[in-house]
CSV table of C-alpha atoms in Angstrom, one decimal:
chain,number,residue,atom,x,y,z
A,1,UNK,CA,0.0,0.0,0.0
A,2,UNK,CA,2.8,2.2,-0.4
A,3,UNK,CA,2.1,4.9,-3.1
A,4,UNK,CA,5.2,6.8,-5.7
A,5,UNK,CA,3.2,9.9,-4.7
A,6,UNK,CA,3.3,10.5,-0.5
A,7,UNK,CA,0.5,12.9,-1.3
A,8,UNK,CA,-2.3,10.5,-2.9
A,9,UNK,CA,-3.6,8.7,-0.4
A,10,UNK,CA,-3.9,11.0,2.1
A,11,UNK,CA,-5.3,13.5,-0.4
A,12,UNK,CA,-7.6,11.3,-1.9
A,13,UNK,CA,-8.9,10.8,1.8
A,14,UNK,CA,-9.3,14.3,2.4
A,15,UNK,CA,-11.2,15.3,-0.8
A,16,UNK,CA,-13.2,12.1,-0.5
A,17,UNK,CA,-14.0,13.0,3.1
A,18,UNK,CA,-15.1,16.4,1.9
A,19,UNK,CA,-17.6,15.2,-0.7
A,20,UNK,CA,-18.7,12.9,1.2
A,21,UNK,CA,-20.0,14.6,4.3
A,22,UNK,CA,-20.9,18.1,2.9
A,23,UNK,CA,-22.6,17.5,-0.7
A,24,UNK,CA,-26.1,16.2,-0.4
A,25,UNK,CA,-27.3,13.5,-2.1
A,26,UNK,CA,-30.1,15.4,-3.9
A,27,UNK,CA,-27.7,17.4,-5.9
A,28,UNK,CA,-26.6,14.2,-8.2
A,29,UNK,CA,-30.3,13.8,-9.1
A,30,UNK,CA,-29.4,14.9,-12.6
A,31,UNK,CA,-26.5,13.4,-13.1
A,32,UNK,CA,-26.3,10.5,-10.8
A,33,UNK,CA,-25.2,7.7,-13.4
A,34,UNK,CA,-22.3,9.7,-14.3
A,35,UNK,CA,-21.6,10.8,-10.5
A,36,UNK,CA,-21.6,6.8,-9.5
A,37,UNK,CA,-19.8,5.9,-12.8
A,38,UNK,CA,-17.3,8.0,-11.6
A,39,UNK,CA,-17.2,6.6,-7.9
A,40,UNK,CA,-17.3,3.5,-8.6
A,41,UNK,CA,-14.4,4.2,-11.2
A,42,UNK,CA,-12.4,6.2,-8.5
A,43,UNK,CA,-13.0,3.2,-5.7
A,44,UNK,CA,-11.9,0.3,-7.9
A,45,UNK,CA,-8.9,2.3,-9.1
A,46,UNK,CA,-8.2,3.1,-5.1
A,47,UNK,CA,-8.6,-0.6,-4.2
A,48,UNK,CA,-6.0,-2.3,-7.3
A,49,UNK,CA,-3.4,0.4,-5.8
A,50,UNK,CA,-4.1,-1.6,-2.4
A,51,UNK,CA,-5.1,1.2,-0.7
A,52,UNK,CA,-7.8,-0.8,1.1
A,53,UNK,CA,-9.8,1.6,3.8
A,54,UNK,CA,-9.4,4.5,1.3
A,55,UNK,CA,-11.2,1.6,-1.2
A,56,UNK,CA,-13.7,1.1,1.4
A,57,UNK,CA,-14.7,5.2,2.5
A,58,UNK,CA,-14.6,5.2,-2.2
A,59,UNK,CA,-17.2,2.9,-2.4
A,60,UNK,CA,-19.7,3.9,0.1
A,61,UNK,CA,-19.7,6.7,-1.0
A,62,UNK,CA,-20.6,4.9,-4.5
A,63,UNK,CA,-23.4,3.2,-2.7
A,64,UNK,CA,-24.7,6.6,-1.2
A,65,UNK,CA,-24.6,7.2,-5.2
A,66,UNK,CA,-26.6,3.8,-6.0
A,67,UNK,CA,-27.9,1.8,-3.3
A,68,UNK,CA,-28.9,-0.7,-5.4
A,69,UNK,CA,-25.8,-1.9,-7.4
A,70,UNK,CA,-24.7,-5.3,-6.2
A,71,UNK,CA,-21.5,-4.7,-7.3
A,72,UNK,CA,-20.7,-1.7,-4.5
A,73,UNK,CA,-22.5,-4.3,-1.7
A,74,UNK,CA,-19.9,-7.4,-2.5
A,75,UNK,CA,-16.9,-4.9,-2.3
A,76,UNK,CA,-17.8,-3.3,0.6
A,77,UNK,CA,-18.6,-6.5,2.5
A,78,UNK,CA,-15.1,-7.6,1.2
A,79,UNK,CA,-13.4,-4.5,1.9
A,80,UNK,CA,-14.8,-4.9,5.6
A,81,UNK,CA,-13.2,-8.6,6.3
A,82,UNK,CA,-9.9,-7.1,4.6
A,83,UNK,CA,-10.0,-3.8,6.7
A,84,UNK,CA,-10.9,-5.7,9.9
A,85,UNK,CA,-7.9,-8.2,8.8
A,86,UNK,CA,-5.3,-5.7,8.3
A,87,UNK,CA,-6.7,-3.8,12.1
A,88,UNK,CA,-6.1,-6.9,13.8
A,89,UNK,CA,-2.4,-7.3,11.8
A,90,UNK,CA,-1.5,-4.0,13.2
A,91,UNK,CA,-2.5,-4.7,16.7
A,92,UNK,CA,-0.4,-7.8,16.4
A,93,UNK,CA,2.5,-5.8,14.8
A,94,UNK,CA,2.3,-3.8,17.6
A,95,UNK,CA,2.5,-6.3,19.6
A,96,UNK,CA,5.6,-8.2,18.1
A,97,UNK,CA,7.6,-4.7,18.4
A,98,UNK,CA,7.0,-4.1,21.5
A,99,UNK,CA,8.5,-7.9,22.2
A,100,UNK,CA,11.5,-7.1,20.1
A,101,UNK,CA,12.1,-4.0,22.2
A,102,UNK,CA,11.9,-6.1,25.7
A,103,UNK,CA,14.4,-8.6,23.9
A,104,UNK,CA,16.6,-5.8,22.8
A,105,UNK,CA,16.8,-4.4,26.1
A,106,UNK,CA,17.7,-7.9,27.7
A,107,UNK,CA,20.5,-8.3,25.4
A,108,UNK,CA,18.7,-11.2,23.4
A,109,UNK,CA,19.4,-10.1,20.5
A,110,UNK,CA,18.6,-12.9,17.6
A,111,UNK,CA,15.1,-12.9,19.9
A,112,UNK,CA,14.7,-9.5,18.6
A,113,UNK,CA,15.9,-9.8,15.4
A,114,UNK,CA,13.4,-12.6,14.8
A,115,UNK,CA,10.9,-10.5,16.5
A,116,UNK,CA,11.2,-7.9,14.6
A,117,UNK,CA,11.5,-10.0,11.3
A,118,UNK,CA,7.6,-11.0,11.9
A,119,UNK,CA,6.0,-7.7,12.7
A,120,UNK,CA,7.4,-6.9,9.1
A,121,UNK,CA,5.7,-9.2,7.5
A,122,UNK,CA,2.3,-7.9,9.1
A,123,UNK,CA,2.8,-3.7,9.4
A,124,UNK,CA,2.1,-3.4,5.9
A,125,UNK,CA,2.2,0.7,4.9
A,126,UNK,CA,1.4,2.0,8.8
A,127,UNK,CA,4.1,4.8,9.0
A,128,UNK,CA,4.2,4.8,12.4
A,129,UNK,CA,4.9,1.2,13.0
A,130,UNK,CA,7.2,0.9,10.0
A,131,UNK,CA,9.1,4.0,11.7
A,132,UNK,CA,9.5,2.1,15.0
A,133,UNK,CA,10.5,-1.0,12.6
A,134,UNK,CA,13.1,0.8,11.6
A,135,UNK,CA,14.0,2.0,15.2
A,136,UNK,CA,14.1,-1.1,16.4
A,137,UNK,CA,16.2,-2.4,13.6
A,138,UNK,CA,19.2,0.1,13.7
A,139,UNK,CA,19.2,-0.6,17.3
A,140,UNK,CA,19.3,-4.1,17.1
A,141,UNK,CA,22.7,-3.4,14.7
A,142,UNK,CA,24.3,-1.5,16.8
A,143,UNK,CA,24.0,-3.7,19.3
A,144,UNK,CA,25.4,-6.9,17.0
A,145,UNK,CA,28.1,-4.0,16.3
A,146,UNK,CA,29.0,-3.6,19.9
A,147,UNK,CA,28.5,-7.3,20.9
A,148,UNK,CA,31.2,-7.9,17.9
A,149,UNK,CA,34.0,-5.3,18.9
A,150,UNK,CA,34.1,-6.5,22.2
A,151,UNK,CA,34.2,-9.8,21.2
A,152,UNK,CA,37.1,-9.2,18.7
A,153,UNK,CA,38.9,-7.4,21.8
């Protein structure tokens, strides 16, 4: 979920936030084949770039366009299961770091370093955890660094 642009996803969020909690549904009365066209354009092109809650916020508001198109409903009740999947990865992440850190700290290092190796595989693109990843994992080299000069001396 990591984009070339910084900017895009959380831009997209923002403008799709915008429109979709100040413009009424009443003014795509004219024109609301194009307006979920769009959308539903907008929210499938949101979800191939893996950008899965964005995906999610895309197509409600294609369903707020459409109610009625099956399409939105079985992407929305995927997007859900995937969201509520990648939530509980985080927590787990999280979770894993936090373990590295303790085995860091104790001077187990490989502990950490395996640790560490398996909240990668779940963080995905949470900048937050990824930063503490990356923490974590220059700490856990300086410490092989240190453990080797003095074991060299």
């Amino acid at each position: 979920m990591k984009y070339s642009n910084p900017i895009l996803g959380p831009l997209a969020a923002i403008i799709l936030f915008i429109a979709l909690y100040t413009t009424p549904i009443q003014s795509y009365a004219q024109n609301n084949t194009k307006a979920f066209a769009k959308a539903f354009a907008f929210a499938d092109s949101v979800y191939k770039a893996k950008d899965y809650k964005n995906a999610f916020a895309a197509y409600t508001y294609a369903a707020r366009l459409n109610p009625n198109e099956p399409k939105v409903a079985l992407k929305i009740s995927e997007l859900q299961k995937i969201v509520a999947e990648l939530d509980q990865n985080n927590v787990q992440a999280e979770k894993m770091l936090f373990n590295s850190e303790k085995y860091l700290k104790s001077g187990q290092l490989d502990l950490a370093e395996a640790e560490l190796a398996n909240a990668n595989k779940l963080i995905g693109n949470q900048k937050v955890l990824l930063e503490k990843a990356q923490s974590i994992k220059k700490l856990i080299e300086q410490s092989k660094a240190l453990e080797n000069t003095f074991n060299t001396a």
